[in-house]
Amino acid sequence: GAVVSQHPSRVICKSGTSVKIECRSLDFQATTMFWYRQFPKKSLMLMATSNEGSKATYEQGVEKDKFLINHASLTLSTLTVTSAHPEDSSFYICSARVGGGDYGYTFGSGTRLTVV
Amino acid sequence: QKEVEQNSGPLSVPEGAIASLNCTYSDRVSQSFFWYRQYSGKSPELIMSIYSNGDKEDGRFTAQLNKASQYVSLLIRDSQPSDSATYLCAALYNFNKFYFGSGTKLNVKP
């Protein structure tokens, strides 16, 4: 089946540095990808919608200058957490729609970010 | 942000029993609803989707949708310890955005 590959799976960074997370669609093209964040024991919160070749659409309350999204090709979207702080520590997950129908959405394996 | 609500649990059931998970949503624009299972530290995996009023069965799982009451449920028959996980209810808005409930933690006791 269609797979969304997400890297890295875990990252630990120092406060003030930037971290890039990649989300790749394997064997299919994804014009739209979605980025979610999940805090411990909380649900997934949609952060932004990544559109190939155009600017991402951010959900209310998400800082676009802090969470930079680039969707330069039909198979790759990246999320960069800039000037990371401990409160940015979370589980970040990307998702893409594979095709039509309700089963057409697939999630990446997630990235556990820890900012120390 | 659209609102999808779930009881956080934990819901504890004995092995072999029926587990009943519930979800309500606040926006009538939603037309499709999904149940995901998430193990600790892992990404969600799709269990079922439903978009018509009534019941939809798939193996041990039955999803129920009542649009008038804005209510979605998931029944798990013959619950197994391996079913222990957090179950997320999600609503699809604008045909491409998922909004998730907070999740219900299910604990199936052997």
XYZ file of C-alpha atoms in Angstrom:
226
model
C 0.000 0.000 0.000
C 0.909 3.651 -0.224
C 3.424 4.758 2.347
C 4.369 8.094 3.785
C 7.925 8.036 5.054
C 8.803 10.450 7.824
C 12.295 11.233 9.114
C 13.787 11.442 11.602
C 11.784 9.308 13.975
C 13.446 10.876 16.994
C 15.487 14.011 17.422
C 16.951 15.766 20.412
C 18.139 19.306 19.933
C 19.366 22.170 22.010
C 17.152 25.110 22.758
C 17.526 27.828 20.132
C 18.466 25.536 17.278
C 16.339 24.563 14.289
C 15.132 21.120 13.352
C 13.891 19.888 9.992
C 11.435 17.036 9.635
C 10.864 15.394 6.262
C 7.765 13.713 4.974
C 7.989 11.772 1.711
C 5.255 10.063 -0.220
C 6.503 6.799 -1.659
C 5.058 5.514 -4.921
C 2.471 8.253 -5.157
C 2.297 11.972 -5.591
C 0.888 14.122 -2.842
C -0.129 17.613 -3.857
C -1.337 18.190 -0.316
C 0.153 17.068 2.955
C -0.910 17.812 6.489
C 1.171 18.397 9.595
C -0.067 17.512 13.046
C 1.336 17.923 16.515
C 0.513 15.751 19.475
C 1.405 16.539 23.064
C 1.582 13.722 25.632
C -1.831 12.247 26.365
C -3.432 14.735 24.024
C -4.954 14.361 20.609
C -3.517 15.281 17.256
C -3.847 18.938 16.458
C -3.745 20.043 12.850
C -1.005 22.615 12.430
C -0.983 23.347 8.745
C -1.809 22.173 5.274
C 1.141 21.925 2.947
C 0.459 22.621 -0.717
C 2.912 21.708 -3.453
C 4.267 24.788 -5.159
C 2.475 27.293 -2.966
C 2.404 28.626 0.553
C 1.197 26.468 3.386
C -2.069 27.214 5.113
C -1.706 27.444 8.866
C -4.357 26.769 11.460
C -5.310 29.500 13.866
C -2.775 29.925 16.631
C 0.126 28.273 14.799
C 3.093 30.565 14.251
C 4.032 30.408 10.591
C 7.421 31.989 11.218
C 8.264 29.366 13.781
C 7.004 26.350 11.891
C 8.270 26.715 8.357
C 6.706 24.411 5.821
C 8.084 23.762 2.368
C 6.431 21.560 -0.220
C 8.780 21.888 -3.156
C 7.897 18.688 -4.947
C 4.997 16.287 -5.267
C 6.703 13.778 -3.002
C 8.331 15.869 -0.290
C 7.113 18.228 2.382
C 9.321 19.526 5.170
C 8.541 21.097 8.507
C 11.272 23.172 10.123
C 10.900 24.110 13.756
C 12.944 27.262 14.080
C 14.568 28.478 17.299
C 13.162 25.503 19.126
C 12.281 25.756 22.792
C 11.401 23.059 25.322
C 7.685 23.803 24.876
C 8.028 22.734 21.241
C 8.839 19.217 22.395
C 6.109 17.083 20.932
C 5.228 14.312 18.513
C 4.925 15.627 14.968
C 3.082 13.605 12.343
C 2.494 14.213 8.668
C -0.320 12.868 6.565
C -1.132 12.714 2.890
C -4.096 11.753 0.798
C -3.263 8.841 -1.427
C -6.286 8.970 -3.666
C -10.037 9.025 -3.667
C -12.226 7.379 -1.081
C -12.247 7.416 2.673
C -9.262 5.126 2.988
C -7.124 7.477 0.977
C -5.366 9.147 3.903
C -2.164 7.765 5.318
C 0.036 8.942 8.166
C 3.769 9.057 8.532
C 5.400 7.239 11.424
C 5.871 10.443 13.384
C 8.836 12.363 14.776
C 9.455 12.658 18.487
C 11.122 16.032 19.069
C 12.758 16.753 22.393
C 14.224 20.188 22.968
C 16.647 20.402 25.877
C -11.012 24.633 14.854
C -13.962 22.266 14.643
C -14.737 20.356 17.782
C -14.735 16.619 18.149
C -15.220 15.359 21.685
C -14.448 12.059 23.323
C -14.339 10.763 26.867
C -10.664 10.354 27.709
C -11.273 7.232 29.776
C -9.643 4.970 30.600
C -12.288 2.480 29.637
C -11.589 -0.919 31.128
C -13.298 -4.052 29.870
C -12.584 -7.731 30.454
C -11.287 -9.866 27.636
C -14.119 -11.101 25.434
C -16.480 -8.277 26.348
C -17.839 -5.544 24.097
C -16.068 -2.206 24.285
C -18.149 0.843 23.401
C -16.397 4.061 22.429
C -18.274 7.283 21.840
C -17.679 10.563 20.066
C -19.675 13.708 19.437
C -18.980 16.460 16.974
C -20.132 20.019 16.920
C -20.249 21.024 13.283
C -22.875 19.796 10.859
C -20.600 20.395 7.908
C -18.701 17.203 8.666
C -19.790 14.352 6.473
C -17.183 11.658 7.050
C -16.014 10.196 10.289
C -13.163 7.912 11.148
C -11.924 5.800 13.980
C -8.186 5.446 14.439
C -6.245 3.312 16.866
C -3.019 4.660 18.274
C -0.499 2.757 20.306
C 1.796 4.726 22.571
C 4.503 6.507 20.598
C 3.113 5.402 17.257
C 1.125 7.019 14.501
C -2.618 6.467 14.224
C -3.834 3.583 12.130
C -7.231 3.588 10.486
C -9.824 1.155 11.788
C -13.000 2.269 10.070
C -14.690 5.108 8.315
C -18.389 5.913 8.173
C -20.378 8.581 6.415
C -23.932 7.300 6.253
C -26.390 7.135 9.102
C -26.624 3.721 10.660
C -24.204 0.919 11.339
C -21.165 -0.284 9.453
C -19.547 -3.556 10.399
C -16.050 -4.823 9.693
C -15.042 -7.962 11.508
C -15.161 -7.355 15.250
C -15.689 -3.633 14.744
C -18.972 -1.780 14.231
C -19.150 1.942 13.647
C -22.400 3.780 14.250
C -23.330 7.235 13.000
C -26.270 9.407 13.957
C -26.043 12.694 12.119
C -29.126 14.188 13.737
C -27.551 13.723 17.157
C -24.035 14.388 15.844
C -22.868 11.193 17.447
C -20.420 8.532 16.334
C -19.547 5.342 18.149
C -17.301 2.330 17.772
C -18.125 -1.091 19.171
C -15.428 -3.708 19.556
C -16.762 -7.211 20.049
C -14.789 -9.989 21.704
C -12.246 -7.478 22.981
C -8.663 -8.712 23.136
C -5.738 -7.432 25.192
C -4.117 -6.416 21.898
C -7.010 -3.979 21.418
C -5.675 -1.961 24.348
C -4.767 1.396 22.860
C -6.051 4.922 22.495
C -8.905 5.274 20.034
C -9.213 8.526 18.173
C -12.386 9.757 16.580
C -11.847 12.075 13.619
C -14.068 14.163 11.409
C -13.191 15.137 7.875
C -13.891 18.744 6.990
C -13.741 20.355 3.572
C -12.921 16.931 2.112
C -9.310 17.062 3.172
C -8.763 18.120 6.787
C -8.985 15.808 9.731
C -9.867 17.095 13.154
C -9.348 14.637 15.953
C -10.980 14.082 19.306
C -8.800 13.814 22.381
C -8.941 10.034 22.272
C -10.284 7.357 24.605
C -7.851 5.004 26.231
C -9.086 1.415 26.187
C -7.699 -1.197 28.523
C -8.718 -4.793 27.893
C -7.908 -6.940 30.882
C -6.973 -10.610 30.348
